[in-house]
mmCIF file of C-alpha atoms and ligand atoms in Angstrom:
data_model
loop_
_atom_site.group_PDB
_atom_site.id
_atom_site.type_symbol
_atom_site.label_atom_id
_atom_site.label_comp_id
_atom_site.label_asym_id
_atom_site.label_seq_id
_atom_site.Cartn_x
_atom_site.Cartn_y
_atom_site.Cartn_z
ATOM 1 C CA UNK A 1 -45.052 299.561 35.466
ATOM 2 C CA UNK A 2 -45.876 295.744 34.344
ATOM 3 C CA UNK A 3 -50.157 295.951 33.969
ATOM 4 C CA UNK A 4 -51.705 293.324 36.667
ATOM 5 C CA UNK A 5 -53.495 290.751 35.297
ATOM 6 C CA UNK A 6 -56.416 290.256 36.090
ATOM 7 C CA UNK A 7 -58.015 286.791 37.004
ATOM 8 C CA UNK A 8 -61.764 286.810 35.073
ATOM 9 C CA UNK A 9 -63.999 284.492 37.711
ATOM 10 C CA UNK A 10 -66.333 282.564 35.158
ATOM 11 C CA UNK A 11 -69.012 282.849 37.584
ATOM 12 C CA UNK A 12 -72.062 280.651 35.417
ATOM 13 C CA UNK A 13 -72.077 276.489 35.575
ATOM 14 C CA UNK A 14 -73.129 274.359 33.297
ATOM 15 C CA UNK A 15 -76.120 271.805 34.253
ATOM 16 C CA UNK A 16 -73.899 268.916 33.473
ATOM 17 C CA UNK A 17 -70.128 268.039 35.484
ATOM 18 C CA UNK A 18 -68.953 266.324 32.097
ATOM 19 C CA UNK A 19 -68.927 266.898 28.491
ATOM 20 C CA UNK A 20 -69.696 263.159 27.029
ATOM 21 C CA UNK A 21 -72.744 263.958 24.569
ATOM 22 C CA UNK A 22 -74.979 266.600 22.640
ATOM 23 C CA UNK A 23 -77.668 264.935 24.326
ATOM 24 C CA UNK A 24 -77.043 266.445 27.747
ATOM 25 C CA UNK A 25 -76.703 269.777 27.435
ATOM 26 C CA UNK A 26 -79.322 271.968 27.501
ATOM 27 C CA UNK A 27 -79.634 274.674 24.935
ATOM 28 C CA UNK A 28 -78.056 277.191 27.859
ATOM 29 C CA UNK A 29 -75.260 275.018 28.405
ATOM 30 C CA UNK A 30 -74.676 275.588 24.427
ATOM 31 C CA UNK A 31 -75.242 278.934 24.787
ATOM 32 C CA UNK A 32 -73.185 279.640 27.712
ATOM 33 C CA UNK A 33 -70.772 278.161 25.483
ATOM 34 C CA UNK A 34 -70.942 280.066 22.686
ATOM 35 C CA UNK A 35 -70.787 283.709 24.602
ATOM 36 C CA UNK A 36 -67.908 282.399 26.612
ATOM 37 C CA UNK A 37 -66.288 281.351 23.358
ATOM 38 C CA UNK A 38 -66.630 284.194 21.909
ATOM 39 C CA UNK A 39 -65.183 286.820 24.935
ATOM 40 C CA UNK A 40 -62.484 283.958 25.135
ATOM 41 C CA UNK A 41 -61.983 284.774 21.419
ATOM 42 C CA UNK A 42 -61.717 288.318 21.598
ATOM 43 C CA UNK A 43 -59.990 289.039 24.945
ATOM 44 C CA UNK A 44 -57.880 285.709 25.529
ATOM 45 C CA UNK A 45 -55.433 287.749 27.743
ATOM 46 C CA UNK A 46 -57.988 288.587 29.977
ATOM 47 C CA UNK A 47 -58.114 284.489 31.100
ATOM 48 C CA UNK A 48 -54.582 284.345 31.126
ATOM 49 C CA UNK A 49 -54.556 283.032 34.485
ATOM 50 C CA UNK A 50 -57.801 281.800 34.626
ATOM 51 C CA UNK A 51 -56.680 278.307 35.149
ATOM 52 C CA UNK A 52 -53.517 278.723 37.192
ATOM 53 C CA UNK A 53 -52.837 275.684 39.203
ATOM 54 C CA UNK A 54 -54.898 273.643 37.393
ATOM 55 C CA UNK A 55 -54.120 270.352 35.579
ATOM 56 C CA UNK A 56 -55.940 268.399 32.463
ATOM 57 C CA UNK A 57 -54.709 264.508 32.023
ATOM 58 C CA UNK A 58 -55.539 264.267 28.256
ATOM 59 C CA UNK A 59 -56.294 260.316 27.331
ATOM 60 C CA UNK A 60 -55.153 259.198 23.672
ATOM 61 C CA UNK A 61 -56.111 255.885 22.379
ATOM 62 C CA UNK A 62 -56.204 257.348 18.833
ATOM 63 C CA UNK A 63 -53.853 259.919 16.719
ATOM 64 C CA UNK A 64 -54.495 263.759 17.008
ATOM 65 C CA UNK A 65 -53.237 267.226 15.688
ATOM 66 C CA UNK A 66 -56.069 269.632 16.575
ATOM 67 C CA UNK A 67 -58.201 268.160 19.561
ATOM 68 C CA UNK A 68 -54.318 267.431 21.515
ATOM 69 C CA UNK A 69 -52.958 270.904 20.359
ATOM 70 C CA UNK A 70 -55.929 272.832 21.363
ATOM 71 C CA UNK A 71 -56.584 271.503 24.862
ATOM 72 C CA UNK A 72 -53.064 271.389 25.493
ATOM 73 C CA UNK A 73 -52.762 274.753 24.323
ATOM 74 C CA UNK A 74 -56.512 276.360 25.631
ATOM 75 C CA UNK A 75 -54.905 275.035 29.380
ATOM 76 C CA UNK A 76 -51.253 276.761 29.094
ATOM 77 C CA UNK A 77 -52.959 280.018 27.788
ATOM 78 C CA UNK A 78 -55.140 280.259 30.581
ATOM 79 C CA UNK A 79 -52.364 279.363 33.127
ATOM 80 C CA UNK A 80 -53.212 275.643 33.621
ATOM 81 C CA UNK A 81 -50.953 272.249 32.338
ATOM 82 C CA UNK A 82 -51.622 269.587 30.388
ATOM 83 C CA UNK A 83 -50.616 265.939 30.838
ATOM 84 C CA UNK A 84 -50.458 263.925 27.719
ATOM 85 C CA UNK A 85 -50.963 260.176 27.792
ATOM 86 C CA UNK A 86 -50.416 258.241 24.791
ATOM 87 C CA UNK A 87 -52.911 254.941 25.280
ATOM 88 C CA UNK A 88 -52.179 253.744 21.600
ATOM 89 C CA UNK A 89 -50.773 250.744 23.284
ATOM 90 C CA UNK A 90 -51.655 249.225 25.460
ATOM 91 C CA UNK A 91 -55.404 250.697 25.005
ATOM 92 C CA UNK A 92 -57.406 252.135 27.909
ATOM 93 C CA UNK A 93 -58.255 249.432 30.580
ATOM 94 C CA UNK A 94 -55.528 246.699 29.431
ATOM 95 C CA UNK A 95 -52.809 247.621 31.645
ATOM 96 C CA UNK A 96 -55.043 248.435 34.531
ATOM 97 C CA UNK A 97 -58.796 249.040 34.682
ATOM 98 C CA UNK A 98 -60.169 252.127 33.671
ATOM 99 C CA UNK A 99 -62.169 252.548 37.244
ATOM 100 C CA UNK A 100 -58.569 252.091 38.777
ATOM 101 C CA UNK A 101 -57.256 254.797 35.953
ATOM 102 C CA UNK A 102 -60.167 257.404 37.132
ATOM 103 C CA UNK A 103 -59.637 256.727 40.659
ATOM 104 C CA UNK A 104 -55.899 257.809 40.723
ATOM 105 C CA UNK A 105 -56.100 260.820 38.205
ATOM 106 C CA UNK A 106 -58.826 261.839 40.850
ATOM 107 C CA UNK A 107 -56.508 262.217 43.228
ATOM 108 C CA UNK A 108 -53.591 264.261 41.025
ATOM 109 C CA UNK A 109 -55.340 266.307 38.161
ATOM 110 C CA UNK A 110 -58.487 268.592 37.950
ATOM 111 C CA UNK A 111 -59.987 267.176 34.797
ATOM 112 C CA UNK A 112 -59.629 264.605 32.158
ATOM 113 C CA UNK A 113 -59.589 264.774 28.420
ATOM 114 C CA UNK A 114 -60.214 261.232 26.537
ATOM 115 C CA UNK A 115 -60.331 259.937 22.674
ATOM 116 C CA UNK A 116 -61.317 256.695 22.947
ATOM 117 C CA UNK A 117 -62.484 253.746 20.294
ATOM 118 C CA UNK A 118 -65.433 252.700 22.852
ATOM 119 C CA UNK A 119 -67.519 255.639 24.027
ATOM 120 C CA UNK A 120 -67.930 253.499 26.771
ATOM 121 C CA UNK A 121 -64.701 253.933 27.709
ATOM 122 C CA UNK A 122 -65.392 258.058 28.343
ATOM 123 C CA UNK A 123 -69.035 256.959 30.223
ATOM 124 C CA UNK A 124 -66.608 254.754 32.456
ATOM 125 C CA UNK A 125 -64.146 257.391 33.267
ATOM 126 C CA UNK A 126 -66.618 259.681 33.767
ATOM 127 C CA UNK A 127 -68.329 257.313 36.366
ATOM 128 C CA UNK A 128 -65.204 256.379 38.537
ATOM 129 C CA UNK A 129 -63.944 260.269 38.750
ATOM 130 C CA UNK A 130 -65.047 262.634 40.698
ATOM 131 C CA UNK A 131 -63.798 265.249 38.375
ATOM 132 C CA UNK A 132 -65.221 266.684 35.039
ATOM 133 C CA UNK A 133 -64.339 264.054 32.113
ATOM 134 C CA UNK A 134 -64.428 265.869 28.388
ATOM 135 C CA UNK A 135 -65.256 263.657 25.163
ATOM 136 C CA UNK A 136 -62.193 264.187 22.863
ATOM 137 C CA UNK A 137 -63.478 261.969 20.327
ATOM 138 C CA UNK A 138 -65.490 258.245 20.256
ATOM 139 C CA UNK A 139 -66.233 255.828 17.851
ATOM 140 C CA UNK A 140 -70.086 257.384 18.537
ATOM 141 C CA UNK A 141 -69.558 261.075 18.898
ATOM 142 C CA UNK A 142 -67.356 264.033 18.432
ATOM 143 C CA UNK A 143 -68.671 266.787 20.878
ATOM 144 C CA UNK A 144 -65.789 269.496 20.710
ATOM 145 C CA UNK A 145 -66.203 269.454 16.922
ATOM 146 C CA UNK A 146 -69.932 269.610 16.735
ATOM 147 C CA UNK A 147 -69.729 272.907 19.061
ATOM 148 C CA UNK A 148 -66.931 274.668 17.497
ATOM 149 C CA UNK A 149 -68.726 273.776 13.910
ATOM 150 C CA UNK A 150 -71.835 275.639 15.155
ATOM 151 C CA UNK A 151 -69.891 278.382 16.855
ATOM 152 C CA UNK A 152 -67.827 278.710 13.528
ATOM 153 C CA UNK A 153 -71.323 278.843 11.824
ATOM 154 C CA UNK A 154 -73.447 281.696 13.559
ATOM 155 C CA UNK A 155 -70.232 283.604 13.407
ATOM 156 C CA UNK A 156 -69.966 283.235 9.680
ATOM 157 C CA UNK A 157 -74.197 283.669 9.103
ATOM 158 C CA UNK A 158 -74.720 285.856 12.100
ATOM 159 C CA UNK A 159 -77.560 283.399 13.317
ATOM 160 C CA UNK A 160 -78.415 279.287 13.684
ATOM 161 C CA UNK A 161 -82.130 278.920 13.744
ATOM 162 C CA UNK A 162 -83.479 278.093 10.151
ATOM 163 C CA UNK A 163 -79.443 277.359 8.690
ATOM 164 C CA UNK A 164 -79.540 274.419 6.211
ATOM 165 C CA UNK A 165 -76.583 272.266 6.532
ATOM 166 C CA UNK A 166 -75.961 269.517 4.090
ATOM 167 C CA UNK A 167 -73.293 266.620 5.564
ATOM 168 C CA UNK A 168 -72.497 264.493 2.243
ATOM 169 C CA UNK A 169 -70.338 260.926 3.002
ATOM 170 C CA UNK A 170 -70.185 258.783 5.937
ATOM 171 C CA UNK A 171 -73.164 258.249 8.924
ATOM 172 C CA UNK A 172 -70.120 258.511 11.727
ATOM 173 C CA UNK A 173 -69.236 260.164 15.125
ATOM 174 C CA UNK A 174 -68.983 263.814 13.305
ATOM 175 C CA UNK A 175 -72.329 263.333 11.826
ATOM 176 C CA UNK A 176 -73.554 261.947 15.050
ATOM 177 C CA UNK A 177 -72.743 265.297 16.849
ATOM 178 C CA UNK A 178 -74.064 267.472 14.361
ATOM 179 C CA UNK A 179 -77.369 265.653 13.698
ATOM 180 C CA UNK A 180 -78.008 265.878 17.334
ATOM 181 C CA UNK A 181 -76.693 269.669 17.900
ATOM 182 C CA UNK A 182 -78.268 270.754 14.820
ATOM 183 C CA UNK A 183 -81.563 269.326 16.444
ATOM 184 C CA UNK A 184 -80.880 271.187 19.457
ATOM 185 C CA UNK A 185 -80.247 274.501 17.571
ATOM 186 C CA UNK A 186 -82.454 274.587 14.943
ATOM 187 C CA UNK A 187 -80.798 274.290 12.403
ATOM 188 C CA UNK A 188 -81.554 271.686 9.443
ATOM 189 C CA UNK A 189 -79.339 268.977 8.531
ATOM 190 C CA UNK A 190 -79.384 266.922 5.651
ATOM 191 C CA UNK A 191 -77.709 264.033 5.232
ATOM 192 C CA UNK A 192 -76.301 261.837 2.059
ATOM 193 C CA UNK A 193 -74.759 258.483 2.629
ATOM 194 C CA UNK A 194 -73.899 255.599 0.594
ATOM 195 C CA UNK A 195 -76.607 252.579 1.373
ATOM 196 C CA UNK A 196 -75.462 250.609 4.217
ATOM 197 C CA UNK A 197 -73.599 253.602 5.845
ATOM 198 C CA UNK A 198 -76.222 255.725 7.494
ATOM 199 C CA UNK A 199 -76.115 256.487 10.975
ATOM 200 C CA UNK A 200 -77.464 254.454 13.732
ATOM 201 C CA UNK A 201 -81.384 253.899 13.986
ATOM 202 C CA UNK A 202 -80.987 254.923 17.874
ATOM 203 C CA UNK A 203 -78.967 258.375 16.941
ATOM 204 C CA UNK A 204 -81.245 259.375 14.009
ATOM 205 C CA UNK A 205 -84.444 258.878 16.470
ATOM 206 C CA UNK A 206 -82.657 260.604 19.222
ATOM 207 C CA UNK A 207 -81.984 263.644 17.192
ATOM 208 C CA UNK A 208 -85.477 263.588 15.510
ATOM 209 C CA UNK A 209 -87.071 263.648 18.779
ATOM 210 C CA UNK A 210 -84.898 266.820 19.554
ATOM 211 C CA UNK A 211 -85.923 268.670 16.475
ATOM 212 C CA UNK A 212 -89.587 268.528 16.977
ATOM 213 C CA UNK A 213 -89.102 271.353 19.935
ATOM 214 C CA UNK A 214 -86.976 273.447 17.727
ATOM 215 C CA UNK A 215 -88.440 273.298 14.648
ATOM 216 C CA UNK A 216 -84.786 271.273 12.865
ATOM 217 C CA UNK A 217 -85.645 268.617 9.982
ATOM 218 C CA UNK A 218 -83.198 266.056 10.164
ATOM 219 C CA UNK A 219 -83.334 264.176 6.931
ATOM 220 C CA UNK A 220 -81.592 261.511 4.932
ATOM 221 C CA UNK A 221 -80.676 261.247 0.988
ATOM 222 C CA UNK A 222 -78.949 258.695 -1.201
ATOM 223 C CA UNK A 223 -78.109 261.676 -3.599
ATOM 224 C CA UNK A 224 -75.781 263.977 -2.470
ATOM 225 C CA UNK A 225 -76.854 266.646 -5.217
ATOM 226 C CA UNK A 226 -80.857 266.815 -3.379
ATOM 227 C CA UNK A 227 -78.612 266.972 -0.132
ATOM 228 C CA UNK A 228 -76.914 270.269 -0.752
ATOM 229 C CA UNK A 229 -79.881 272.298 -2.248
ATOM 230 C CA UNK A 230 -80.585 275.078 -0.382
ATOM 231 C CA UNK A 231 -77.972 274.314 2.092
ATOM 232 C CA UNK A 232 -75.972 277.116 3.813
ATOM 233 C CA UNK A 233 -72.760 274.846 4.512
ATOM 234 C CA UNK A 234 -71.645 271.383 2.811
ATOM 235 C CA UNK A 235 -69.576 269.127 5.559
ATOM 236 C CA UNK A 236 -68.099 266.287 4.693
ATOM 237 C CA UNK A 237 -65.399 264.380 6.666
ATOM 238 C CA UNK A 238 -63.082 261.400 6.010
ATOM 239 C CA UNK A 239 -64.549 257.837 4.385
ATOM 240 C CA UNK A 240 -62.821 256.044 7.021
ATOM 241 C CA UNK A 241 -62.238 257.125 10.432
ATOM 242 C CA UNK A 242 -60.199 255.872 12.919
ATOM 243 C CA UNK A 243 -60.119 252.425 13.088
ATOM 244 C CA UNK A 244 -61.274 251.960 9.842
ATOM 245 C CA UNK A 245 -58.324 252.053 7.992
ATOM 246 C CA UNK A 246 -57.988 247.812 7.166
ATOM 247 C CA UNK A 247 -62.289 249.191 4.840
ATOM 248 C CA UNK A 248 -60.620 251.852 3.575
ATOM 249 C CA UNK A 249 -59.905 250.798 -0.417
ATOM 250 C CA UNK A 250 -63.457 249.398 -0.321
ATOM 251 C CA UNK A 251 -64.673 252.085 1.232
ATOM 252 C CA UNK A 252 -62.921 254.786 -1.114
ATOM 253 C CA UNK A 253 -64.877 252.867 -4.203
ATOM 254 C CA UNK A 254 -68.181 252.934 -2.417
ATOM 255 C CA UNK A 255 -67.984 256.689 -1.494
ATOM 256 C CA UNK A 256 -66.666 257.922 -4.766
ATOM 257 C CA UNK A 257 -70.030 259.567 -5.625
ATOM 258 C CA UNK A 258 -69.773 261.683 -2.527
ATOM 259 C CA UNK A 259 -66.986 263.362 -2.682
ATOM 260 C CA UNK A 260 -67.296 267.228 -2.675
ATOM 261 C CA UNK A 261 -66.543 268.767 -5.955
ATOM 262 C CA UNK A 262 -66.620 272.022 -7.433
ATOM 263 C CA UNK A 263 -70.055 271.208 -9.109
ATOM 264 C CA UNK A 264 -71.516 269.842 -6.084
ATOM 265 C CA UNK A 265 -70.653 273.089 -4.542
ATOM 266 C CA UNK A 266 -72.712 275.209 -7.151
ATOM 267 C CA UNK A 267 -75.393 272.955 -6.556
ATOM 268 C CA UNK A 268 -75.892 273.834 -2.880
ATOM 269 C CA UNK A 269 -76.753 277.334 -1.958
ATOM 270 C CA UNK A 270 -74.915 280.436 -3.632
ATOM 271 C CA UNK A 271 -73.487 281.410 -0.182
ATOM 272 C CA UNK A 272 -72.779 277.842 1.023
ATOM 273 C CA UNK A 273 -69.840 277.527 2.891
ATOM 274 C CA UNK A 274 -67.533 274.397 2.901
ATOM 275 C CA UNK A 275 -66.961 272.547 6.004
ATOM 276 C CA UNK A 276 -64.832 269.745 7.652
ATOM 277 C CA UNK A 277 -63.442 268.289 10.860
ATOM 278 C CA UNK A 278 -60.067 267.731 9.702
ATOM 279 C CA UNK A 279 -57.911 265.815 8.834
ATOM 280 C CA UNK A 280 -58.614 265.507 5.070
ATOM 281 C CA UNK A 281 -57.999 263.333 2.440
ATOM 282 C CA UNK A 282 -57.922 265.275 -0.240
ATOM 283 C CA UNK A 283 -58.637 263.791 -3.656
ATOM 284 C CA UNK A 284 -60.910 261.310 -1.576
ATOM 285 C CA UNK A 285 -63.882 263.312 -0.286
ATOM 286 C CA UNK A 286 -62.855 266.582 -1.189
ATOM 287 C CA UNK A 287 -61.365 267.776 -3.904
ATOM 288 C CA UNK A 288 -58.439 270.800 -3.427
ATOM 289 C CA UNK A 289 -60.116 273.151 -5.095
ATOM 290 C CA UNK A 290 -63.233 272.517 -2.758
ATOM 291 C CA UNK A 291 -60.952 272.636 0.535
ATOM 292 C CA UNK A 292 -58.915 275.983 -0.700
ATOM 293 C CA UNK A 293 -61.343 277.974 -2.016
ATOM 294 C CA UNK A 294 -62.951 281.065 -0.451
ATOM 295 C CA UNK A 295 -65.566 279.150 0.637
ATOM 296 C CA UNK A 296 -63.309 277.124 2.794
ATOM 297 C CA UNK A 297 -64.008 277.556 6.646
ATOM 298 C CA UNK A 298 -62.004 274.963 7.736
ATOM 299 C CA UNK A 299 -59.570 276.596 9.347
ATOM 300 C CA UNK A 300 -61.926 278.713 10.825
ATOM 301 C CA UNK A 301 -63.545 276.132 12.238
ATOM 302 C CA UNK A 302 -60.146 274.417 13.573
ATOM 303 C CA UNK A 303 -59.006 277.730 15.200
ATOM 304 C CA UNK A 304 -62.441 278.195 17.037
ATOM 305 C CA UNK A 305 -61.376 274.336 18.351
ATOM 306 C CA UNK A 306 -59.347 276.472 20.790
ATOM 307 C CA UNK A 307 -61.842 278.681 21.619
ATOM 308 C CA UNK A 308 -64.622 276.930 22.508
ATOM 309 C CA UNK A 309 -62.620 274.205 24.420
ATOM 310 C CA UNK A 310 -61.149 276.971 26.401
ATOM 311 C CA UNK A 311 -64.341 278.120 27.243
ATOM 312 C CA UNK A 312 -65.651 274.410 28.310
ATOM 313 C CA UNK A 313 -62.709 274.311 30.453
ATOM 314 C CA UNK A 314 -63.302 277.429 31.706
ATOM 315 C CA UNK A 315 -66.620 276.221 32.706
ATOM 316 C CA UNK A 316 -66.008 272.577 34.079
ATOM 317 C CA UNK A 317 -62.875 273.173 35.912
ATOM 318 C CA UNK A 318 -62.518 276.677 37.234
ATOM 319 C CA UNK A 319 -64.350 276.136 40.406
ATOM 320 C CA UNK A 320 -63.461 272.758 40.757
ATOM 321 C CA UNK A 321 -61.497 272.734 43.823
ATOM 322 C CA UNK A 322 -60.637 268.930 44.135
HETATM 323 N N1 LIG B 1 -60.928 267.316 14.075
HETATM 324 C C1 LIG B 1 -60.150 266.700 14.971
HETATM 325 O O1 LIG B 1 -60.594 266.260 16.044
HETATM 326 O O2 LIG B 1 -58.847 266.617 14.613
HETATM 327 P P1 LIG B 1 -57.757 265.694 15.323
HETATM 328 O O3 LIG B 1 -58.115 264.268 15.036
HETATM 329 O O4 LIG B 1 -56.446 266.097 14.694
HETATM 330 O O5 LIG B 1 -57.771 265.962 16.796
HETATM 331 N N1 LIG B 2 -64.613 260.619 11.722
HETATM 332 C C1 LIG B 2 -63.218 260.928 11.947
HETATM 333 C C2 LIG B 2 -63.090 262.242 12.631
HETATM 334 C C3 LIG B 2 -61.668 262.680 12.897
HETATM 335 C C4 LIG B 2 -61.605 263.981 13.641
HETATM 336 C C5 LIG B 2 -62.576 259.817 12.764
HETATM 337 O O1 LIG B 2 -63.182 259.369 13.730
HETATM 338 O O2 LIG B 2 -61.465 259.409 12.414
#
């Protein structure tokens, strides 16, 4: 006899509708997270039709392998469907406005994926719908990433609180999302940038503020070989992201001190771990021997993409009955 599947009800909420920002969540949102994640991880038939009849419009102003694979992916595994919508050109809001664009995929899908340039783009989305809107990637922030990183993390360490994390190159949206999560978890990060190319005053502050409850030092170096002491994990991501490309020769000679080498490796922790969002330019801020070592948790860290995504959809769209 063919076994019955059975439909697991994800019965907990999270305090927020959307996923724009770190800031949001409380640290039981993260950790509601991070245990759905995980029985996601190990029992992923058991969701299998979690998410039947339900449907994700995923927004695309910018390329992606991982963040388009995974949702798209994360939905069909759990039953659901995924709508892709390549807004390369014309970007979001020229062809019609984007409160005109929320207002109709209100009325068709049950939630909304969007990788935007302007992260006000996602706060405007998630103002004109009436159904959950996920940050797939901003100019300012890179949610999805900054949870699976942390996920990927206590799996590999067993434990957050008191983790050193070193993130060595630019001040941008990935370092954004872990300055603030690592605030909200504990966990120290210390970052190295090139002069000029430290995050924003407003984010740093932000994420200081956070760490003072949880006991996290956020802190900031010009060299990254005082970054990685100590340091449990070195993450580094591309010079220049998205939009970026036309800086990206001058950029390449400003950032040459920061890529991640062998040696920088052996000056960070003896167990560090090496980390990135993906993609990589290897040869630019990471060298291959860095990226395919043993101490490589990339992949890791891209595979647990899918599971933590399927457990934020699990969580903003199962009992959303729109
Ligand atoms: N890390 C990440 O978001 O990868 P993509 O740009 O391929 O989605
Ligand atoms: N900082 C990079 C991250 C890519 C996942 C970018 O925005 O291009």
């Amino acid at each position: 006899m063919t076994p019955v599947l059975t439909q697991i009800e994800v019965q907990e909420k999270l305090s927020v509708q959307d996923l724009i920002a770190e800031r949001d969540l409380t640290r039981g949102d993260i950790e509601l997270i991070f245990s759905l994640a995980e029985r996601v991880k190990r029992s992923p038939g058991a969701y299998a039709r979690a998410l039947q009849g339900k449907q994700l419009a995923m927004i695309f102003e910018k390329p992606s392998l991982r963040t388009r694979v995974t949702f798209e992916v994360g939905m069909t595994s759990m039953g659901g469907y995924a709508v892709y919508l390549d807004h390369a050109k014309p970007r979001l809001g020229e062809r019609e406005c984007i409160k005109d664009i929320a207002r109709n995929l209100d009325r068709w899908v049950h939630g909304i994926v969007a990788r935007t340039f302007s992260h006000e783009s996602v706060l405007e989305l998630a103002e004109n719908a009436s159904i959950p809107v996920i940050n797939g990637l901003t100019d300012l922030l890179h949610p999805c990433q900054a949870l699976a990183d942390f996920f990927t993390l206590e799996e590999k360490f067993g434990r957050l609180k008191g983790l050193r994390v070193a993130f060595v190159g630019d001040g941008n949206n990935v370092c954004n999302s872990l300055m603030m999560l690592a605030a909200k978890l504990g966990v120290s990060l210390r970052v190295a940038t090139p002069a000029g190319f430290e995050p924003k005053p407003e984010m740093v502050e932000d994420a200081q503020a956070c760490a003072t409850g949880t006991g996290a030092l956020i802190q900031f170096f010009r060299d990254p070989v005082e970054a990685v002491e100590g340091a449990q994990a070195v993450y580094t991501d591309v010079w220049a992201s998205m939009g970026q490309e036309y800086a990206a020769h001058l950029r390449a000679q400003v950032f040459a001190p920061f890529q991640v080498t062998e040696n920088l490796m052996k000056a960070a922790g003896r167990e560090a771990v090496f980390m990135h969002c993906l993609p990589a330019h290897r040869g630019q801020e990471v060298t291959d021997a860095v990226i395919d070592s043993p101490r490589s948790i990339v992949y890791d860290q891209a595979e647990n993409r899918l599971h933590v995504q399927k457990a934020i959809l699990l969580l903003l769209l199962q009992d959303n009955h729109s």
